[in-house]
C-alpha positions as MATLAB code, in Angstrom:
seq = 'MFQGIGRFSVNRPWLVTLGWLVAAVALVVLAPQLKATSDQSEFLPSHYESVRAVSLQQEAFPQGRQPAAIAVFQRADGGKLTDADSKDVVEVASGLQAKDFPKVDKVVADPSAVSPDGKVALGYVLATTDTAYDQALVESVRKLREAVPGQLKGTELELGLTGPAATALDAQEGSSRTDAMIMMATLVLIVVLLLAIFRSPVIALLPVLIIWLVFLVAMGVIGIASDVTGLEASSSISAILIVVLFGVGTDYTLFLLFRYRENLRQEQQPKEALAAAAGRVGETIASAAGAVIVAFLALLLSSMGMLSNMGLSLALAVAVTLLAALTLVPAVFSLLGTKAFWPSKSWRKQPRHTLAERVGRLASRRAPIVAGVTGALLAVMAAGVLGFKAEYDSESSMNSELESVQAMQDMRHSFAAGQSDPTMVYVRAAGDASLDEEGLAEYRTALAGVDGVDTVSPAQLDETGDVARFSVVLDFRPTQDQAIDLVAGDLRETAHAAAPEATEQYVGGTTAVLADIRDAVNRDYALVFPVAALAIMVILALMLRSLVAPWFLMLSVGLGFGGTLGATVWVFQRGDDGLLFMLPVIVYLFVVAIGTDYNILMVARLREEIREGRDPREAAALAVKQSAPTIGAAAVILAGTFGVLMLAENSMLRQMGFAVAFGILLSAFVMATLLVPALTTLLGRKAWWPGNRAAPESPETGADPVDEEEREPLAPVRTP';
ca = [
      31.628   70.959  -71.771;
      31.036   67.224  -71.551;
      29.466   67.613  -68.123;
      27.011   70.105  -69.620;
      26.157   67.847  -72.557;
      25.646   64.914  -70.202;
      23.354   66.844  -67.859;
      21.308   68.239  -70.744;
      20.788   64.777  -72.295;
      19.924   63.145  -68.965;
      17.543   65.883  -67.838;
      15.766   66.301  -71.204;
      15.669   62.716  -72.477;
      12.406   62.993  -74.447;
      13.602   66.065  -76.337;
      16.928   64.464  -77.259;
      15.364   61.131  -78.255;
      12.668   62.822  -80.336;
      15.292   64.906  -82.091;
      17.174   61.790  -83.154;
      13.982   60.084  -84.352;
      12.996   63.098  -86.447;
      16.501   63.296  -87.933;
      16.460   59.595  -88.811;
      13.069   59.781  -90.545;
      13.986   62.938  -92.444;
      17.293   61.534  -93.672;
      15.777   58.198  -94.712;
      13.136   60.029  -96.757;
      15.182   62.895  -98.176;
      18.838   61.842  -98.328;
      20.148   60.398 -101.614;
      21.269   56.802 -101.733;
      24.976   56.109 -101.330;
      26.414   55.593 -104.801;
      28.503   52.478 -105.287;
      30.514   51.353 -108.270;
      32.767   48.461 -109.274;
      34.486   50.432 -112.055;
      37.992   50.874 -110.712;
      38.913   53.491 -113.323;
      36.477   55.896 -111.639;
      38.657   55.854 -108.533;
      41.718   57.327 -110.264;
      42.401   61.032 -110.918;
      42.343   62.234 -114.504;
      46.099   62.649 -114.971;
      46.736   58.887 -115.015;
      47.308   57.446 -118.482;
      44.625   54.758 -118.196;
      41.992   57.385 -117.336;
      43.063   59.583 -120.253;
      42.738   56.511 -122.463;
      39.122   56.101 -121.311;
      38.419   59.728 -122.201;
      39.951   59.298 -125.649;
      37.943   56.111 -126.185;
      34.692   57.942 -125.399;
      35.658   60.851 -127.652;
      36.958   58.963 -130.686;
      34.934   55.747 -130.626;
      31.552   56.554 -129.067;
      29.899   53.813 -131.123;
      32.794   51.359 -130.896;
      32.855   50.578 -127.232;
      34.227   47.461 -125.667;
      31.558   44.811 -124.999;
      29.647   45.348 -121.777;
      29.281   41.586 -121.468;
      30.554   38.503 -123.275;
      28.368   35.514 -124.118;
      30.349   32.268 -123.874;
      28.758   29.466 -125.956;
      29.770   25.809 -125.694;
      28.199   22.411 -126.179;
      26.522   20.810 -123.186;
      28.586   17.646 -123.741;
      31.864   19.611 -123.861;
      32.611   18.600 -127.450;
      33.589   20.666 -130.467;
      31.017   22.994 -131.974;
      29.371   21.734 -135.167;
      28.091   23.777 -138.098;
      24.579   23.395 -136.683;
      25.819   24.712 -133.352;
      27.324   27.746 -135.054;
      23.969   28.535 -136.659;
      22.269   28.123 -133.276;
      24.748   30.588 -131.747;
      23.709   33.250 -134.269;
      20.003   32.497 -133.789;
      20.265   32.675 -129.986;
      22.014   36.042 -130.211;
      19.367   37.310 -132.636;
      16.589   36.130 -130.316;
      18.107   37.992 -127.389;
      18.642   41.068 -129.561;
      14.947   41.088 -130.492;
      13.893   41.481 -126.840;
      15.105   45.088 -126.702;
      16.684   45.452 -123.249;
      17.284   48.984 -121.866;
      20.803   50.356 -122.438;
      21.639   47.345 -124.649;
      22.480   48.398 -128.208;
      23.173   45.013 -129.758;
      23.569   41.349 -128.901;
      25.731   39.890 -131.650;
      27.537   36.638 -132.322;
      30.622   36.406 -134.495;
      30.696   32.996 -136.246;
      34.437   33.442 -136.768;
      35.094   34.078 -133.056;
      35.595   30.395 -132.281;
      38.400   29.183 -130.057;
      41.394   27.386 -131.577;
      40.219   24.103 -130.046;
      36.772   24.572 -131.624;
      34.904   24.241 -128.322;
      33.892   27.824 -127.498;
      32.178   30.558 -129.514;
      31.716   34.118 -128.355;
      28.925   36.655 -128.548;
      28.972   40.257 -127.391;
      26.552   42.514 -125.554;
      27.167   46.069 -126.770;
      25.752   48.923 -124.710;
      24.454   52.400 -125.492;
      26.133   53.818 -122.383;
      29.751   54.816 -121.903;
      30.259   52.593 -118.869;
      29.575   48.910 -118.438;
      28.761   49.599 -114.773;
      25.619   51.655 -115.470;
      22.922   50.357 -113.109;
      20.250   50.150 -115.824;
      22.628   48.169 -118.022;
      23.520   45.823 -115.169;
      19.793   45.216 -114.616;
      19.401   44.452 -118.338;
      22.151   41.845 -118.076;
      20.153   40.210 -115.287;
      17.098   40.089 -117.562;
      19.259   38.747 -120.370;
      20.291   35.866 -118.143;
      16.665   35.144 -117.331;
      15.847   35.040 -121.057;
      18.716   32.711 -121.996;
      17.068   29.348 -121.058;
      14.124   30.039 -123.352;
      16.410   30.888 -126.258;
      18.509   27.735 -125.800;
      15.548   25.360 -126.071;
      15.993   22.950 -128.968;
      19.761   23.447 -129.071;
      22.634   21.484 -127.553;
      24.317   24.655 -126.308;
      25.111   26.179 -122.951;
      25.538   29.924 -122.515;
      27.151   31.910 -119.732;
      27.469   35.679 -119.504;
      30.681   37.234 -118.236;
      32.560   40.482 -118.778;
      32.333   43.798 -116.893;
      28.533   44.219 -116.623;
      27.930   40.545 -115.782;
      30.682   40.608 -113.171;
      29.234   43.808 -111.705;
      25.824   42.101 -111.480;
      27.260   39.115 -109.607;
      29.256   41.434 -107.329;
      26.135   43.458 -106.489;
      23.995   40.393 -105.804;
      26.771   38.877 -103.725;
      27.190   42.169 -101.867;
      23.471   42.277 -101.052;
      23.584   38.744  -99.664;
      26.753   39.565  -97.752;
      25.282   42.746  -96.271;
      22.166   40.910  -95.067;
      24.215   38.066  -93.608;
      26.696   40.425  -91.931;
      23.905   42.559  -90.508;
      22.137   39.537  -89.011;
      25.316   37.932  -87.669;
      26.483   41.251  -86.192;
      23.183   41.843  -84.419;
      23.097   38.320  -82.992;
      26.703   38.558  -81.827;
      26.213   41.920  -80.105;
      23.001   40.795  -78.376;
      24.571   37.555  -77.119;
      27.720   39.240  -75.815;
      25.844   42.073  -74.111;
      23.503   39.545  -72.524;
      26.491   37.599  -71.202;
      28.129   40.765  -69.804;
      25.121   42.446  -68.188;
      22.675   39.509  -67.811;
      19.876   41.833  -68.868;
      17.741   41.431  -72.005;
      17.025   45.162  -71.943;
      20.687   46.143  -72.202;
      21.256   43.332  -74.691;
      18.619   44.694  -77.078;
      18.515   48.425  -76.400;
      22.014   49.317  -77.688;
      21.233   47.438  -80.913;
      18.090   49.515  -81.425;
      19.974   52.712  -80.627;
      22.794   51.885  -83.018;
      20.296   50.916  -85.728;
      18.832   54.422  -85.428;
      22.344   55.862  -85.565;
      23.039   53.701  -88.634;
      20.074   55.243  -90.481;
      21.207   58.763  -89.594;
      24.818   58.042  -90.568;
      23.871   56.516  -93.927;
      21.767   59.580  -94.687;
      24.591   61.956  -93.774;
      27.071   59.926  -95.835;
      24.673   59.870  -98.791;
      24.360   63.665  -98.703;
      28.133   64.116  -98.370;
      28.838   61.768 -101.273;
      26.243   63.540 -103.405;
      27.787   66.947 -102.642;
      31.375   65.815 -103.243;
      30.516   63.624 -106.231;
      32.532   60.739 -104.826;
      31.402   57.185 -105.429;
      32.013   54.374 -102.979;
      33.379   50.913 -103.533;
      30.639   48.268 -103.756;
      31.959   46.727 -100.503;
      31.676   49.929  -98.415;
      28.224   49.090  -97.020;
      29.497   45.934  -95.332;
      32.376   47.886  -93.779;
      30.033   50.633  -92.575;
      27.792   48.072  -90.863;
      30.576   46.594  -88.776;
      32.158   49.979  -88.009;
      28.921   51.581  -86.859;
      27.722   48.641  -84.811;
      31.160   47.785  -83.450;
      32.276   51.296  -82.499;
      28.771   52.247  -81.366;
      28.626   49.291  -79.015;
      32.098   50.130  -77.689;
      31.175   53.699  -76.803;
      27.903   52.532  -75.235;
      29.837   50.063  -73.106;
      32.242   52.748  -71.905;
      29.279   54.777  -70.660;
      27.360   51.857  -69.140;
      30.332   50.525  -67.190;
      30.922   53.937  -65.588;
      27.166   54.426  -65.010;
      26.962   51.068  -63.252;
      29.993   51.918  -61.132;
      28.452   55.198  -60.031;
      25.269   53.381  -59.053;
      27.348   51.044  -56.907;
      28.565   54.123  -55.054;
      24.899   54.778  -54.139;
      24.389   57.742  -56.450;
      20.866   58.421  -57.724;
      20.256   57.121  -61.275;
      20.108   60.497  -63.053;
      23.026   61.833  -61.044;
      25.039   58.668  -61.734;
      24.257   58.762  -65.465;
      25.021   62.479  -65.856;
      28.317   62.045  -63.982;
      29.201   59.022  -66.135;
      28.416   60.875  -69.365;
      30.521   63.816  -68.262;
      33.413   61.692  -66.985;
      33.801   59.415  -69.989;
      32.773   62.087  -72.523;
      36.281   63.480  -72.879;
      37.778   60.009  -73.186;
      35.240   58.910  -75.797;
      35.663   62.173  -77.705;
      39.450   61.762  -77.724;
      39.160   58.134  -78.835;
      36.652   59.006  -81.551;
      38.765   61.987  -82.587;
      41.764   59.728  -83.178;
      39.631   57.438  -85.325;
      38.094   60.323  -87.267;
      41.374   62.066  -88.122;
      42.892   58.747  -89.170;
      39.997   58.147  -91.543;
      40.107   61.736  -92.806;
      43.768   61.209  -93.681;
      42.450   59.072  -96.522;
      41.171   62.259  -98.171;
      44.814   62.827  -99.119;
      44.679   59.664 -101.205;
      44.818   60.073 -104.962;
      42.253   57.290 -105.298;
      38.576   58.167 -105.064;
      37.825   54.762 -103.558;
      40.021   55.431 -100.529;
      38.974   59.077 -100.281;
      35.293   58.162 -100.179;
      35.940   55.355  -97.725;
      37.773   57.775  -95.444;
      35.024   60.397  -95.661;
      32.258   57.827  -95.131;
      33.900   56.191  -92.130;
      34.846   59.528  -90.540;
      31.248   60.743  -90.814;
      29.958   57.436  -89.432;
      32.206   57.662  -86.369;
      31.335   61.341  -85.873;
      27.610   60.524  -85.841;
      28.294   57.624  -83.466;
      30.221   59.939  -81.137;
      27.352   62.429  -81.097;
      24.936   59.623  -80.261;
      27.181   58.339  -77.461;
      27.236   61.784  -75.873;
      23.503   62.537  -76.264;
      21.190   59.725  -77.393;
      22.596   56.928  -75.239;
      22.423   58.941  -71.961;
      18.922   60.142  -72.880;
      17.547   56.661  -73.528;
      19.032   55.199  -70.348;
      17.788   58.198  -68.401;
      14.250   57.215  -69.380;
      14.764   53.686  -68.079;
      16.781   54.326  -64.943;
      17.873   51.167  -63.118;
      15.170   49.179  -64.936;
      17.680   48.902  -67.773;
      19.547   46.266  -65.712;
      16.424   44.146  -65.070;
      16.250   41.353  -63.992;
      19.925   41.157  -62.974;
      20.976   42.328  -59.509;
      24.690   42.130  -60.234;
      24.882   45.869  -60.869;
      24.511   46.386  -57.094;
      27.560   44.233  -56.274;
      31.190   45.308  -56.340;
      33.202   42.948  -58.623;
      36.676   41.773  -57.633;
      38.221   41.619  -61.119;
      40.685   39.009  -59.845;
      42.194   38.213  -63.236;
      42.590   41.877  -64.149;
      44.244   42.502  -60.777;
      46.779   39.721  -61.420;
      47.535   41.063  -64.872;
      48.014   44.534  -63.402;
      50.459   43.198  -60.831;
      52.376   41.370  -63.527;
      52.625   44.460  -65.766;
      53.796   46.663  -62.879;
      56.091   44.269  -60.979;
      57.718   42.670  -64.022;
      57.636   45.681  -66.323;
      60.992   45.023  -68.088;
      60.128   41.373  -68.749;
      56.562   42.140  -69.872;
      57.696   44.930  -72.192;
      60.484   42.760  -73.629;
      58.359   39.642  -74.176;
      55.367   41.434  -75.689;
      57.615   43.581  -77.873;
      59.500   40.510  -79.101;
      56.250   38.644  -79.796;
      54.917   41.523  -81.882;
      58.236   41.824  -83.719;
      58.208   38.116  -84.624;
      54.679   38.368  -85.995;
      55.616   41.554  -87.853;
      58.319   39.633  -89.711;
      55.543   38.237  -91.895;
      55.158   41.694  -93.448;
      58.380   41.100  -95.384;
      56.538   38.449  -97.398;
      53.458   40.579  -98.106;
      52.315   40.363 -101.718;
      49.662   42.786 -102.967;
      46.799   41.226 -104.938;
      44.959   43.441 -107.443;
      42.838   40.637 -108.894;
      39.404   41.426 -107.450;
      37.908   38.702 -109.653;
      39.848   36.022 -107.786;
      38.080   37.017 -104.573;
      34.633   36.193 -105.979;
      32.799   32.929 -105.432;
      33.868   30.435 -108.118;
      30.269   29.236 -108.510;
      29.062   32.583 -109.891;
      28.066   32.518 -113.557;
      30.447   35.300 -114.589;
      33.385   33.502 -112.956;
      32.522   30.102 -114.449;
      31.963   31.558 -117.929;
      35.278   33.396 -117.707;
      37.062   30.184 -116.744;
      35.445   28.320 -119.663;
      36.538   31.081 -121.999;
      40.120   31.041 -120.769;
      40.401   27.294 -121.210;
      39.971   27.747 -124.952;
      41.264   31.255 -125.687;
      44.343   33.202 -124.684;
      44.069   34.283 -121.050;
      43.770   37.946 -121.988;
      41.031   37.465 -124.579;
      38.295   38.339 -122.095;
      39.532   41.893 -121.564;
      42.191   43.077 -124.025;
      44.482   45.994 -123.315;
      43.737   48.933 -125.595;
      46.444   51.088 -127.159;
      45.440   54.433 -128.680;
      47.484   56.592 -131.023;
      46.339   60.142 -131.821;
      47.897   62.422 -134.408;
      49.174   65.632 -132.855;
      48.608   69.029 -134.416;
      48.393   68.919 -138.226;
      50.023   65.491 -138.473;
      48.113   62.496 -139.863;
      48.242   58.756 -139.443;
      49.369   56.570 -142.347;
      48.732   52.866 -142.883;
      52.406   51.930 -143.205;
      53.345   53.595 -139.920;
      50.422   51.988 -138.106;
      51.321   48.568 -139.519;
      54.894   48.909 -138.259;
      53.570   50.046 -134.901;
      51.317   46.987 -134.696;
      54.307   44.748 -135.420;
      56.300   46.402 -132.631;
      53.457   45.860 -130.142;
      53.072   42.235 -131.193;
      56.775   41.672 -130.642;
      56.556   42.433 -126.928;
      57.150   39.273 -124.904;
      53.845   38.267 -123.267;
      51.592   39.619 -126.039;
      49.463   37.007 -127.811;
      47.828   38.977 -130.637;
      47.368   42.578 -131.730;
      44.390   43.558 -133.879;
      44.810   45.703 -137.001;
      44.427   49.431 -136.390;
      40.855   50.701 -136.150;
      40.519   54.375 -137.110;
      37.947   56.841 -135.853;
      35.720   58.786 -138.267;
      38.254   61.595 -138.683;
      41.208   59.286 -139.155;
      43.119   61.064 -136.391;
      42.914   58.304 -133.765;
      43.844   54.630 -134.135;
      42.964   51.876 -131.689;
      44.734   48.546 -131.252;
      43.301   45.660 -129.237;
      46.176   43.823 -127.521;
      45.479   40.338 -126.160;
      47.943   39.247 -123.492;
      49.103   35.769 -122.544;
      48.010   36.458 -118.951;
      44.725   37.111 -117.225;
      44.081   40.866 -117.239;
      44.265   41.091 -113.442;
      47.301   38.845 -112.936;
      50.510   40.329 -111.575;
      52.322   39.278 -114.750;
      49.826   41.207 -116.880;
      50.082   44.306 -114.672;
      53.898   44.176 -114.760;
      53.837   43.740 -118.533;
      51.508   46.672 -119.184;
      53.257   48.949 -116.685;
      56.650   48.003 -118.118;
      57.508   46.642 -121.577;
      54.151   47.226 -123.266;
      53.835   50.879 -122.222;
      57.496   51.526 -123.004;
      57.109   50.025 -126.473;
      53.784   51.824 -127.035;
      55.504   55.163 -126.429;
      58.900   54.452 -127.984;
      57.773   52.747 -131.216;
      54.857   55.064 -132.037;
      54.785   57.050 -135.286;
      56.228   60.549 -135.059;
      54.035   63.488 -134.014;
      51.545   61.300 -132.152;
      50.254   60.887 -128.605;
      49.933   57.387 -127.166;
      47.745   56.045 -124.368;
      47.588   52.512 -122.982;
      44.229   51.744 -121.417;
      41.965   48.910 -120.337;
      41.513   47.043 -117.078;
      45.139   45.965 -116.756;
      46.387   49.497 -117.359;
      43.954   50.798 -114.719;
      45.296   48.283 -112.209;
      48.873   49.285 -113.034;
      47.997   52.916 -112.311;
      46.131   51.931 -109.136;
      49.264   50.152 -107.946;
      51.303   53.330 -108.466;
      48.627   55.415 -106.741;
      48.435   53.082 -103.743;
      52.209   53.087 -103.266;
      52.160   56.879 -103.365;
      49.265   56.999 -100.910;
      50.995   54.695  -98.434;
      53.953   57.066  -98.265;
      51.641   60.026  -97.546;
      48.595   58.760  -95.627;
      50.451   56.652  -93.057;
      52.655   59.408  -91.594;
      49.882   62.045  -91.740;
      47.465   59.787  -89.847;
      50.139   58.926  -87.264;
      51.031   62.578  -86.757;
      47.369   63.569  -86.335;
      46.780   60.849  -83.755;
      49.909   61.874  -81.855;
      48.677   65.474  -81.701;
      45.351   64.319  -80.239;
      47.163   62.162  -77.681;
      49.451   65.032  -76.732;
      46.525   67.397  -76.242;
      44.513   64.902  -74.234;
      47.363   63.698  -72.024;
      49.171   67.048  -71.922;
      52.352   65.116  -72.497;
      55.035   65.165  -75.181;
      56.483   61.797  -74.163;
      53.468   59.475  -73.849;
      52.336   59.860  -77.502;
      55.674   58.511  -78.716;
      55.644   55.224  -76.827;
      51.911   54.840  -77.434;
      52.423   55.140  -81.204;
      55.411   52.805  -80.944;
      53.202   50.144  -79.376;
      50.482   50.717  -81.957;
      53.071   50.505  -84.748;
      54.202   47.138  -83.425;
      50.563   46.098  -83.318;
      50.116   47.132  -86.945;
      53.140   45.121  -88.022;
      52.104   42.110  -85.946;
      48.572   42.203  -87.344;
      49.591   42.457  -90.983;
      52.310   39.836  -90.501;
      49.884   37.395  -88.885;
      47.458   37.896  -91.776;
      50.230   37.080  -94.235;
      51.029   33.875  -92.319;
      47.369   32.818  -92.287;
      46.086   33.762  -95.749;
      48.964   34.102  -98.180;
      49.608   30.864 -100.006;
      51.778   30.244 -103.073;
      51.151   32.787 -105.806;
      48.024   34.145 -104.123;
      48.463   37.547 -102.556;
      46.428   39.672 -100.166;
      44.051   42.548 -100.844;
      46.190   45.464 -102.029;
      44.352   47.861  -99.704;
      44.898   45.632  -96.665;
      47.907   47.554  -95.264;
      46.068   50.882  -95.266;
      42.904   49.296  -93.846;
      44.835   47.532  -91.075;
      46.817   50.687  -90.389;
      43.762   52.870  -90.042;
      41.563   50.435  -88.145;
      44.234   49.007  -85.854;
      46.097   52.277  -85.319;
      42.964   54.391  -84.937;
      40.557   52.049  -83.182;
      43.330   50.279  -81.308;
      44.406   53.646  -79.978;
      40.980   53.872  -78.292;
      42.029   51.225  -75.808;
      45.397   52.845  -75.230;
      43.625   56.141  -74.584;
      41.343   54.498  -72.037;
      44.283   52.899  -70.285;
      46.557   55.932  -70.187;
      43.667   58.164  -69.117;
      43.250   55.930  -66.059;
      47.017   55.837  -65.536;
      47.081   59.638  -65.544;
      44.232   59.771  -63.011;
      46.062   57.447  -60.649;
      49.300   59.425  -60.989;
      47.417   62.646  -60.235;
      46.029   61.082  -57.079;
      49.585   60.707  -55.800;
      50.306   57.040  -56.497;
      53.730   56.055  -57.699;
      54.002   54.731  -61.285;
      54.031   51.042  -60.312;
      50.952   51.279  -58.156;
      49.208   53.469  -60.731;
      49.860   50.898  -63.461;
      48.567   48.017  -61.341;
      45.380   49.851  -60.389;
      44.790   51.176  -63.916;
      44.923   47.674  -65.390;
      42.653   46.280  -62.659;
      40.068   48.992  -63.173;
      40.224   49.381  -66.976;
      40.959   45.895  -68.310;
      37.375   44.563  -67.882;
      35.942   47.456  -69.895;
      38.636   47.231  -72.568;
      38.286   43.440  -72.776;
      34.494   43.495  -73.148;
      34.595   46.292  -75.727;
      37.370   44.608  -77.725;
      35.616   41.236  -77.837;
      32.452   42.847  -79.186;
      34.265   45.055  -81.699;
      36.533   42.232  -82.860;
      33.491   39.986  -83.132;
      31.686   42.437  -85.396;
      34.666   42.669  -87.729;
      35.180   38.918  -87.470;
      31.713   38.487  -88.951;
      33.249   39.584  -92.272;
      34.981   36.198  -92.352;
      31.560   34.704  -93.178;
      31.434   36.661  -96.462;
      31.713   34.951  -99.851;
      34.340   37.470 -100.932;
      37.819   36.326  -99.888;
      39.072   39.900  -99.620;
      36.373   40.705  -97.057;
      37.430   37.582  -95.162;
      41.031   38.790  -95.119;
      39.901   42.207  -93.918;
      37.675   40.688  -91.219;
      40.455   38.503  -89.834;
      43.089   41.246  -89.936;
      41.022   43.911  -88.183;
      39.529   41.515  -85.611;
      42.957   40.083  -84.796;
      44.467   43.561  -84.621;
      41.776   44.800  -82.230;
      42.272   41.837  -79.891;
      46.019   42.379  -80.072;
      45.560   46.077  -79.283;
      43.325   45.371  -76.290;
      44.890   42.335  -74.635;
      48.568   42.786  -75.490;
      49.254   46.459  -76.111;
      46.741   48.286  -73.905;
      46.714   45.752  -71.058;
      50.371   44.690  -70.964;
      52.793   46.670  -73.121;
      51.551   50.216  -72.428;
      51.316   49.807  -68.598;
      54.753   48.167  -68.573;
      56.325   50.976  -70.626;
      54.616   53.586  -68.465;
      55.997   51.931  -65.331;
      59.503   51.861  -66.784;
      59.405   55.545  -67.726;
      57.837   56.591  -64.425;
      56.786   60.223  -64.153;
      58.867   61.075  -67.208;
      56.071   59.551  -69.274;
      53.847   62.538  -68.440;
      56.355   65.321  -69.107;
      55.683   68.238  -69.095;
      52.242   67.600  -67.545;
      51.403   66.429  -64.001;
      54.174   68.560  -62.471;
      51.882   69.376  -59.571;
      51.319   65.694  -58.727;
      52.894   64.739  -55.399;
      55.957   62.556  -55.593;
      55.611   59.180  -53.867;
      58.782   57.348  -52.958;
      59.205   54.252  -55.043;
      60.136   51.071  -53.257;
      61.210   47.675  -54.362;
      58.065   46.058  -52.945;
      54.863   45.647  -54.886;
      52.644   48.541  -53.764;
      49.488   46.572  -54.457;
      50.554   43.829  -52.065;
      51.089   46.159  -49.107;
      47.974   45.617  -46.987;
      48.793   48.532  -44.677;
      48.365   51.052  -47.465;
      45.183   53.081  -47.665;
      42.270   51.174  -49.224;
      42.174   51.156  -52.985;
      39.905   53.666  -54.646;
      36.574   52.225  -55.770;
      36.720   50.621  -59.189;
      36.116   53.255  -61.830;
      35.809   52.023  -65.343;
      36.695   54.501  -68.072;
];
């Protein structure tokens, strides 16, 4: 099949290239934009209590929503607010209200909402929409900010906007800057590395142009899929898609170009060499991409929409990249022929790969030592996992210079830490029962008595009197671990146990959402991890026709996962600060799935050498010599593209960039190049059971087969 696809693409290059161009233009014009949101409650299924609380809020208090944004007023000199300042606060709010911003219902200031130290007064931006993350509302908050300086003229006040809509605005603007920076840095990195590898400006630039076309097609396909499924993506998904598409796309292009160049060195004609290369590496690339795709699709089992959409988006991106590697890349290089290598002549020369040869000898001759040392090294690094602390505070990852972050800090200096985003407790009368003032007052007292609660507002009833709402201000920041533990534990327990009879109770708000996300993530880890591992093992078993090899391959990848996550803990986790709560699943999927690519390339070469009659030690030595240069070049480029995320303003993207880049390098240079060949040598032909039974048995000797000069000449270097 892959031979046929390769020949078709090479022999009809204009047709294939034109087809991709038409698809790209059509999708750019017609496909819907990928929807992104920062509202974490939208990522949870409806059965979680915090989501049911949101539904009750929208039903019972449609005109009594939480503020979309909070205006934090203080004096420019940092002193206490005067009576004149208080009047100015009201006038500024009225001036902003008069400007009539879309989706903004009211801009109000409460003269009584002054901090205990007298230094901060609050105003509120109330919206006409159910969600503070509505794009039109977020745009209105931006215009509000632009109007603030004019309203403050003649006063001694400063004003900063924070709260959900203002934070979403800063996150979006930061994401746009991050995407542009990551795109530019990724392109520069890929061009420089390809130029260093091939010494050809054509090959340095052409893959970037090809992958850019693939990027447009993939984004269109993902947009359509998200529109059909109704899933919304995290606001950071675009940055991840950039590095995945450009990193994986460059990897697959390299696999093809290395084999194409090797065939040319064997004096094959360009089209013949390219078609043979596309056919030969097609199965390997398809198997590698298949492992990545099924690992990403395992995220569809997640109960969180954020992870489900990420899995679907990344799986589609890799699938489109695979299709391009099998069709578009051969077609484009078929049009250029050997001119693609201009002006370099190195493609005509046979490289020695001296370093790779030495590494191969080491892995085959000292297999027990290599396996023991590398395994121990990975185990030591993996010990850091024991100290992993999940961080659910997305706000802490934002740049401290952003207005929403600074205003929030100013607010928390003068108010209780939870004032910015109170936890909401709802009580609804069940059946024919009704709520009475005495019962609600006792309930409020019980909530206020929970350790860690600062204040509880009096009950606010809906129009029918069937639903009561309490605003609970905590002593902790809404996204702190202490707040999440409190809401998930004592506060929820008290809210349910102390409620009036014949009522339903729901605890909602940001902190409650995070508590439910924590439960959902823990559940997902227990399901997604084993399903993804099992799916990858099935692909490995089918490709290698072995029931043994998949087990030690997944063992090595598992050690790589532990070593990667442990190293990230050592590097980034300090004091009370934790790591991105999704980091384990991201590292697992990227390192296990993409890292398996390199193992697949290595074991595919090992299997070839075994089938040619070489004993396991010689096969391991030759496989490393012939495959390590390709794996090394691909890993450096892929790790570099993920490493670009470390330039982002968002600390969670920096953690992700380091973890995945480190894990890829670990997979390539430790697992695929050392550990896997050593384990394969130790197991011998048993590693391929029940396959390769027809392979001739070569007597194993104590000498190093690669060092025996009287043996038949080594097969020409063939890069997977």
